[in-house]
Coordinates of C-alpha atoms and ligand atoms in Angstrom, one line a residue:
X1 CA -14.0 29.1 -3.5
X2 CA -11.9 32.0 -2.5
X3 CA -8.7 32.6 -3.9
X4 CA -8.4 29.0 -5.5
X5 CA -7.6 28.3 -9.0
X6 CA -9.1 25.1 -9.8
X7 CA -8.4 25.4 -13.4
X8 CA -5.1 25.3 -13.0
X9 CA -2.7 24.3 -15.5
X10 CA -1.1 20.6 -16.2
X11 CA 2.3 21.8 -15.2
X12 CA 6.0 19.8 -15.3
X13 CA 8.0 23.0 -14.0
X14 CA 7.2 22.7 -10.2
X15 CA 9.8 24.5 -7.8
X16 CA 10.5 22.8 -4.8
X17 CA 9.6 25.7 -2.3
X18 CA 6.2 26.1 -4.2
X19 CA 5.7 22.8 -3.5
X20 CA 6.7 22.9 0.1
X21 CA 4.4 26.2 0.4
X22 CA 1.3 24.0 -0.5
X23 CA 2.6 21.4 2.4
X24 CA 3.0 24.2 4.8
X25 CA -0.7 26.2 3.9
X26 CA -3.5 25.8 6.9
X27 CA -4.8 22.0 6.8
X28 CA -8.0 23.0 6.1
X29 CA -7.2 25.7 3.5
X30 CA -4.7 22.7 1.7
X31 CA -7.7 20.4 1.8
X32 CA -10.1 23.0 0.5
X33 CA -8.2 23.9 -1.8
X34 CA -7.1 19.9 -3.2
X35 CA -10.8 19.4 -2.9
X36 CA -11.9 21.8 -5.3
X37 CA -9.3 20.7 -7.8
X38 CA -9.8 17.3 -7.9
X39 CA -14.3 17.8 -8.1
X40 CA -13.0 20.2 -11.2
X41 CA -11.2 17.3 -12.6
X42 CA -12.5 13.7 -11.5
X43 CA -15.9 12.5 -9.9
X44 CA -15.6 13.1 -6.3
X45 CA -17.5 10.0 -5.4
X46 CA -16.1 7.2 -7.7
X47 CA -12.6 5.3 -6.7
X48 CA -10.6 3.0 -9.2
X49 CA -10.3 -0.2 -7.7
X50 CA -7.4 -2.8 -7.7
X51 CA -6.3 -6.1 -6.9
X52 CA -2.8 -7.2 -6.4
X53 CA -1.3 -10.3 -6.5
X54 CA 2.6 -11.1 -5.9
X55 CA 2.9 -13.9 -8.8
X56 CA 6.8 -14.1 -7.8
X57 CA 7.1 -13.7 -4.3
X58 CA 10.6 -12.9 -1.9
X59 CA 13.9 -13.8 -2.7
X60 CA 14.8 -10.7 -3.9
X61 CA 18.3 -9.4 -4.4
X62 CA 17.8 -5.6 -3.8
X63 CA 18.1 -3.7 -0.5
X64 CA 15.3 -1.7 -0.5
X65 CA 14.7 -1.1 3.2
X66 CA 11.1 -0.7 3.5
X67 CA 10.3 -4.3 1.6
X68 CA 9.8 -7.3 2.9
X69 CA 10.9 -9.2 0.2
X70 CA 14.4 -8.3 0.1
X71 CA 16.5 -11.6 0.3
X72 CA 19.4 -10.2 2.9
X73 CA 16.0 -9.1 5.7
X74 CA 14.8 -12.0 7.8
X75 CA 11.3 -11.2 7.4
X76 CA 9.8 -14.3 7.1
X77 CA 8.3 -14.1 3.5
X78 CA 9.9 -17.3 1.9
X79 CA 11.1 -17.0 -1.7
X80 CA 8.4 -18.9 -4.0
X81 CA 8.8 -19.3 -7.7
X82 CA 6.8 -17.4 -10.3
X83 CA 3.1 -18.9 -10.2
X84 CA 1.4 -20.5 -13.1
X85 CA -1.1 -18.9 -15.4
X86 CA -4.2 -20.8 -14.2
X87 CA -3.4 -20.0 -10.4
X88 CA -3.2 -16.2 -11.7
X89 CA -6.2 -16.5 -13.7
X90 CA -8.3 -17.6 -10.6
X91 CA -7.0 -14.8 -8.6
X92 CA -8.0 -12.5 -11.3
X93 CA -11.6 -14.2 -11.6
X94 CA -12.0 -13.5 -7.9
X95 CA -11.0 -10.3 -8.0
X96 CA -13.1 -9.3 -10.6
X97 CA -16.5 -10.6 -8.7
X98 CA -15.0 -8.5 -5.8
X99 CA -15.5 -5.7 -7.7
X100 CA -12.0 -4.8 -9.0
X101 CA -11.3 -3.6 -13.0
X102 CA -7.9 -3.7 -12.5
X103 CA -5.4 -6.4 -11.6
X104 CA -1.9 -5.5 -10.6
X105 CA 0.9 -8.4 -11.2
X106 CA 3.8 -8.0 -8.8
X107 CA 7.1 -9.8 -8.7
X108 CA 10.1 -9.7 -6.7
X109 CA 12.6 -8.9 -8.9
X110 CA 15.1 -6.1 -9.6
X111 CA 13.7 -7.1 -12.9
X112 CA 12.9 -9.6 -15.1
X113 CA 14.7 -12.1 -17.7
X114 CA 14.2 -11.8 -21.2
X115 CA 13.3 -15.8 -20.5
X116 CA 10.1 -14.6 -17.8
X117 CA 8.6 -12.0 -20.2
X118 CA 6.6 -14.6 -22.4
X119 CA 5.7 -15.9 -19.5
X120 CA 4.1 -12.6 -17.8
X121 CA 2.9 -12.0 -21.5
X122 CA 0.7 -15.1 -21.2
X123 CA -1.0 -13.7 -18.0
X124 CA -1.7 -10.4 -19.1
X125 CA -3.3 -11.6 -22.2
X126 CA -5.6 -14.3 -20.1
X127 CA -6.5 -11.1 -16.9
X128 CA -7.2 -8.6 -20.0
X129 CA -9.6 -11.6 -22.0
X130 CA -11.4 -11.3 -18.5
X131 CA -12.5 -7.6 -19.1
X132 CA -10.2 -6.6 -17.0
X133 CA -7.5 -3.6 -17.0
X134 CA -3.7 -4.7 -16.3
X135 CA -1.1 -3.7 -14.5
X136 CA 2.5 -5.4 -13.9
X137 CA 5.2 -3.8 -11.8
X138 CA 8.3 -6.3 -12.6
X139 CA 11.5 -4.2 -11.5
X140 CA 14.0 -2.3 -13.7
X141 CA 13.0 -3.3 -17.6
X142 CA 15.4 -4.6 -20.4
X143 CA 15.6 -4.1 -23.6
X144 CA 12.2 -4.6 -25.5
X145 CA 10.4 -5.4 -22.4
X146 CA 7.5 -2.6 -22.7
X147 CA 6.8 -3.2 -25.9
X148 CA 6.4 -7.1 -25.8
X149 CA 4.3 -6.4 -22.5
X150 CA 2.3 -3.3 -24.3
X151 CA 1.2 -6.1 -27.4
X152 CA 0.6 -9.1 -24.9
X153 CA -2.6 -6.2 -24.1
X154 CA -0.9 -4.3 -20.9
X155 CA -2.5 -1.2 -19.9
X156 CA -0.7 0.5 -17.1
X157 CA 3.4 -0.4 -15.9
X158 CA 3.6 0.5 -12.1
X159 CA 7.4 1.5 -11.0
X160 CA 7.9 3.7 -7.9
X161 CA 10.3 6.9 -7.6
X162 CA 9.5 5.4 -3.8
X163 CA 11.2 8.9 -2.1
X164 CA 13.0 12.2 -2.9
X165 CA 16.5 11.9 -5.3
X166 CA 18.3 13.3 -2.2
X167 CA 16.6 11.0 0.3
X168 CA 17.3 7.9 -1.9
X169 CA 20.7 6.7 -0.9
X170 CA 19.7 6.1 2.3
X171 CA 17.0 3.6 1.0
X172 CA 17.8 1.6 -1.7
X173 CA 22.0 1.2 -2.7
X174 CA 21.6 -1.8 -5.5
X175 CA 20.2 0.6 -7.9
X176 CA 20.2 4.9 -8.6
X177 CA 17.2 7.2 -9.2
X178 CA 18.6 7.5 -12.5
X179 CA 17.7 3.8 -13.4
X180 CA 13.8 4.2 -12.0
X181 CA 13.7 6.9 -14.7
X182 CA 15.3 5.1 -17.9
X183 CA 12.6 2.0 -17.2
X184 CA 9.6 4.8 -16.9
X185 CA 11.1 6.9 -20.3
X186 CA 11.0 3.1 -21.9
X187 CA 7.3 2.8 -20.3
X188 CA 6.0 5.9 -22.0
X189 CA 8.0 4.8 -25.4
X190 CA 6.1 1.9 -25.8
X191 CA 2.5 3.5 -24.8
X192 CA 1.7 1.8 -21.7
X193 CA 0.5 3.8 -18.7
X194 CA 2.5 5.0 -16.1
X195 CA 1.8 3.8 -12.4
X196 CA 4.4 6.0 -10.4
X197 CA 4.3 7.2 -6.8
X198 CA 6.1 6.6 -3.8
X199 CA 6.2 5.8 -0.5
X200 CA 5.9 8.5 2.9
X201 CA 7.1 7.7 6.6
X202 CA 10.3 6.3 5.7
X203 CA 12.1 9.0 8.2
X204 CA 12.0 11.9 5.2
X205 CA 11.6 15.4 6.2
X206 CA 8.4 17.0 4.6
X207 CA 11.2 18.9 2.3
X208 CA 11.7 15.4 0.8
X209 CA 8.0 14.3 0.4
X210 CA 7.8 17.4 -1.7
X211 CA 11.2 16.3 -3.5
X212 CA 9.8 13.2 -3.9
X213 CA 6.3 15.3 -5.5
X214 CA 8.2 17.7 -7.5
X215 CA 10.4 14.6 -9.2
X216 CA 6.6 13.1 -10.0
X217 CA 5.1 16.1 -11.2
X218 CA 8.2 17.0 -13.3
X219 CA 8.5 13.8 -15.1
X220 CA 7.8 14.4 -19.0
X221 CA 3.7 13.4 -18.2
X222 CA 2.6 12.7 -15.1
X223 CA 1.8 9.1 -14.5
X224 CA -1.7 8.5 -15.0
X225 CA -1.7 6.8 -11.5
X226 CA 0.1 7.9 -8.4
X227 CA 0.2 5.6 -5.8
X228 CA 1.2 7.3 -2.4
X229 CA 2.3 4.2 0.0
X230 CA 2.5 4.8 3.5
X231 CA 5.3 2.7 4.7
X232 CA 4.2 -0.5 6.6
X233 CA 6.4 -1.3 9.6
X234 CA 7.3 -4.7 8.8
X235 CA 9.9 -6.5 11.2
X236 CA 13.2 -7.5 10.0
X237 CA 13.5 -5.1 7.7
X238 CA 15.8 -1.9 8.4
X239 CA 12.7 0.3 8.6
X240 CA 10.9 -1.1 11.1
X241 CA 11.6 0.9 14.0
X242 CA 11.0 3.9 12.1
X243 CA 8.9 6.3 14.0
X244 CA 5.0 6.7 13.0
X245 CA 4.4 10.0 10.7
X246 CA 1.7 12.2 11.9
X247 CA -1.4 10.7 9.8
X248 CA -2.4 14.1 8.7
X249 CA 1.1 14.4 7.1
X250 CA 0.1 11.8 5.1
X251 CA -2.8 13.8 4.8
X252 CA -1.3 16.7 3.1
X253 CA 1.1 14.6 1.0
X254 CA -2.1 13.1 -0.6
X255 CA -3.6 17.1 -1.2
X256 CA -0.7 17.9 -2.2
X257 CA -0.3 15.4 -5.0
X258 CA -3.8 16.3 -5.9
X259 CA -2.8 19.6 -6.8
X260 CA 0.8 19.4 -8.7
X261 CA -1.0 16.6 -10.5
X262 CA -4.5 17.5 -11.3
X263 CA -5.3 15.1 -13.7
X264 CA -3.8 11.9 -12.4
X265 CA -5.6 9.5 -10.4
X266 CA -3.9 9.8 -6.9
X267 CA -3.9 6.2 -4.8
X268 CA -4.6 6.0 -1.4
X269 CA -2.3 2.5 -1.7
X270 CA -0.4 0.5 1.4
X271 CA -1.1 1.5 5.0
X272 CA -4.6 1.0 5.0
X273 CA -5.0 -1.6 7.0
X274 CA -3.3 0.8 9.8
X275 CA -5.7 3.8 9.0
X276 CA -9.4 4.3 10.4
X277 CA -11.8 4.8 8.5
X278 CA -12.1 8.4 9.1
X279 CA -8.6 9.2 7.8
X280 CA -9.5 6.9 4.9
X281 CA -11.9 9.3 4.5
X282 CA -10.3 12.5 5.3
X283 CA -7.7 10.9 2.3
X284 CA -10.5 10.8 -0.4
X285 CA -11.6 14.3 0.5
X286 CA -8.1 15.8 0.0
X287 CA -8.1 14.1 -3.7
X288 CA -7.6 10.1 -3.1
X289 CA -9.5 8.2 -5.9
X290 CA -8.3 5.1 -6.0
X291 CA -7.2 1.9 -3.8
X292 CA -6.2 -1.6 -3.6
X293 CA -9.0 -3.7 -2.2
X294 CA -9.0 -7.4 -1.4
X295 CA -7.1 -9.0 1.6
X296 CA -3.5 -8.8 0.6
X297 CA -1.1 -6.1 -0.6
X298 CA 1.7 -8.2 -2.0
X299 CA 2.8 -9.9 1.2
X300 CA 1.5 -7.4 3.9
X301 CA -2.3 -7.3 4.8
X302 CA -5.0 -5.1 3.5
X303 CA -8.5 -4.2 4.8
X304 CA -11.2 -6.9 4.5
X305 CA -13.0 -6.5 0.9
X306 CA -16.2 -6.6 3.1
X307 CA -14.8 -3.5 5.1
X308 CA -14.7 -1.6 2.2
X309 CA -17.6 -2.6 0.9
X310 CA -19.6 -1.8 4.0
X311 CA -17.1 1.6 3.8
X312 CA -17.9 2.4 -0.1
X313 CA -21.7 2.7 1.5
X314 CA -20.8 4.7 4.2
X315 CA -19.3 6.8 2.2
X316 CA -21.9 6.8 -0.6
X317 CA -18.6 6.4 -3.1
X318 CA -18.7 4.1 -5.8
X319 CA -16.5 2.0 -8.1
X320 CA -14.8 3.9 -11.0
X321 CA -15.6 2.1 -14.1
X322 CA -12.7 1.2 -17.1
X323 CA -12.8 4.0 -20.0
X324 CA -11.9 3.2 -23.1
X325 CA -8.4 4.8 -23.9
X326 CA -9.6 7.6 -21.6
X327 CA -6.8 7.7 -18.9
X328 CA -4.5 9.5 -20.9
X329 CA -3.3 12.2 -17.7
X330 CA -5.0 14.9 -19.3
X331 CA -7.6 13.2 -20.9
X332 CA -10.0 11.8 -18.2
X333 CA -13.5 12.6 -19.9
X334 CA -15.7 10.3 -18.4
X335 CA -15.9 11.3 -14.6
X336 CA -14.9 15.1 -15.4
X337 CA -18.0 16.6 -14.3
X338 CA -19.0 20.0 -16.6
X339 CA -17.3 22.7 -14.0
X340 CA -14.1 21.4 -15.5
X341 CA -11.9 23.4 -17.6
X342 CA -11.3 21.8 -21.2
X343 CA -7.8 23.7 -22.0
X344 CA -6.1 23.2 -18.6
X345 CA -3.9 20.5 -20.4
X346 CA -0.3 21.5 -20.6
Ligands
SAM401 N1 10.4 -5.3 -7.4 C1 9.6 -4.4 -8.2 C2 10.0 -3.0 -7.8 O1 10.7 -2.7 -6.8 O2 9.7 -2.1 -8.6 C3 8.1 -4.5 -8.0 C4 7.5 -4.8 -6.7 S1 7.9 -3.7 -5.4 C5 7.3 -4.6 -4.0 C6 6.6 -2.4 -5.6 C7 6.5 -1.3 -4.7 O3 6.0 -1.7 -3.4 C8 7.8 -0.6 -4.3 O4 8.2 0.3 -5.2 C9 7.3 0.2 -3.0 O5 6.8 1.4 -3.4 C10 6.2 -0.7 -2.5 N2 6.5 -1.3 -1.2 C11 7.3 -2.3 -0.9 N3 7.3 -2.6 0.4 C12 6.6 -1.6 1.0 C13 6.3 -1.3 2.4 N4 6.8 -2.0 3.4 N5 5.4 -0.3 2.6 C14 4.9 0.4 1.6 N6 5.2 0.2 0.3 C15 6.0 -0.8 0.0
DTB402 C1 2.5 0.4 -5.0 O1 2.8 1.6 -5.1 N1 2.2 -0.2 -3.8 C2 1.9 -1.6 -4.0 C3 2.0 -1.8 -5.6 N2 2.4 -0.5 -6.0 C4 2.9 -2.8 -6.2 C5 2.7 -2.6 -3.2 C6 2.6 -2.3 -1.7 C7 3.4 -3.4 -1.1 C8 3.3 -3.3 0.4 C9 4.2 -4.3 1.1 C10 3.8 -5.7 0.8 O2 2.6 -6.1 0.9 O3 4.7 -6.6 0.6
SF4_403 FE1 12.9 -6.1 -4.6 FE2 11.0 -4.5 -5.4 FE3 11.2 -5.2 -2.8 FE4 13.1 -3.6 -3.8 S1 10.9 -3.2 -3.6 S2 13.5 -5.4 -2.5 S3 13.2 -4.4 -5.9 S4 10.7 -6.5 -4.5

């Protein structure tokens, strides 16, 4: 394709104004362009599905002001205590006959007790006997955390950067960047798989989305997923009023993620449920292979699993199936199709 490099380089060096150059190129030419490097890189047609399930839901003592889980927001999500390992287990089980590989744990915590982490242990070792790949995202770590959750058989640790370093003060004031980035150095320590992204249409300028890029691209790997949230409006919560970002924003913010992180699976994740399908559509073009399917984000809804069923048709995409110790960013063999470049790994 003219004058695009699809072979380009695993890079962790990113300027911002490079970055913001890639937001600012002619949509078509941006989605062209993020096309061709993630058919180079990743199966155009297959998506990595999820399921997630909040096993401790509201009550929450941070501020984040996108979440409907914080305590101090009257949202009307009621603070429940963590579930039981059966109740999680039949979750799991259903979301594996949905067609789901991977089943994301969520809790609303800033993070856990060393008294909880047995007892998130326990889960991931029943969802994983299933056949299934894991996922927790628990809040800030402790001590040991990552390592007793990486040999209780966890494959991938999901913790947002959620926006920008400069934009992050005006969201979230229980906790710094800095302290996202300790629990994500402790994730890679211990081998699991990151699962880092963020979320757009919280007010940022587009100079920020690409802040909030740049500080994911320029982590020491890039996460092997990279969840890009678009923020769901819910009422009660500081953000709710916020006004509506052009959906082809979110567009480019998806393409552009594509392209500073090549190898990483990029995930079309909240904000479906407000999205036709045509953007859905318009999202795996510009380099989206993943989602969450099955009725419920965490608290907020999510399309009907029969909607994307009937969508996965339309679209004549189909489910990504788990790898063996293939997600490694760098390392995705199975779905790179032969046009891709075996020494573009940094
Ligand atoms: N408490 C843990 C934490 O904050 O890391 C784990 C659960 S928290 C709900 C996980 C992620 O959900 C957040 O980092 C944020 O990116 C996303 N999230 C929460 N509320 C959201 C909303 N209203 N819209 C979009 N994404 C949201
Ligand atoms: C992520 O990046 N998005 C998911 C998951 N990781 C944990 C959560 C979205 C939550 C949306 C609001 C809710 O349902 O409560
Ligand atoms: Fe708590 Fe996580 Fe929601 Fe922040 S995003 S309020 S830490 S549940």
């Amino acid at each position: 394709m003219d004058g695009i490099h699809v072979d380009m380089p695993v890079r962790h060096d990113w300027a911002l104004d490079e970055i913001e150059a890639l937001f600012d190129r002619p949509f078509m030419d941006l989605l062209a362009r993020a096309h061709a490097v993630h058919a180079s890189n990743h199966d155009p047609n297959a998506v990595q599905v999820s399921t997630l399930l909040s096993i401790k839901t509201g009550g929450c003592p941070e501020d984040c002001a996108y979440c409907p889980q914080a305590q101090r927001y009257h949202t009307g999500v009621e603070a429940q205590k963590l579930m039981g390992v059966d109740d999680v287990l039949e979750r799991a089980r259903a979301a594996k006959a949905a067609g789901a590989t991977r089943f994301c744990m969520g809790a609303a915590w800033r993070g856990p007790r060393d008294r909880d982490i047995p007892k998130v242990a326990a889960m991931v070792r029943e969802v994983k006997a299933l056949g299934m790949e894991t996922c927790a995202t628990l809040g800030l770590l402790g001590e040991g955390h990552a390592q007793q959750l990486k040999d209780a058989g966890l494959d991938y640790y999901n913790h947002n950067l959620d926006t920008s370093p400069d934009y992050y003060g005006e969201i979230i004031h229980t906790r710094e960047f800095g302290d996202r980035l300790d629990t994500l150095r402790d994730i890679r320590a211990a081998g699991l798989k990151t699962c880092c992204g963020g979320i757009v249409g919280m007010g940022e300028t587009r100079a920020q989305r690409a802040g909030l890029l740049q500080a994911l691209a320029n982590l020491p790997e890039h996460p092997q997923s990279v969840p890009i949230n678009q923020l769901v409006r819910v009422p009660g919560t500081p953000l709710e009023h916020t006004k509506e970002l052009d959906p082809f924003e979110f567009v480019r913010t998806i393409a552009v993620a594509r392209i500073v992180m090549p190898k990483s699976i990029v995930r079309l994740s909240a904000g479906r449920q407000q999205m036709s399908d045509e953007l859905q559509a318009l999202c795996f073009f510009a380099g989206a292979g993943s989602i969450f399917m099955g009725e419920k984000l965490l608290t907020t809804g999510n399309p009907d699993v029969e909607h994307d069923h009937a969508l996965f048709r339309r679209l004549d995409l189909h489910p990504m199936q788990i790898e063996a110790d293939a997600h490694e960013a760098g390392t995705v063999h199975a779905n790179v199709p032969k046009t891709a470049n075996a020494d573009v790994d940094a």
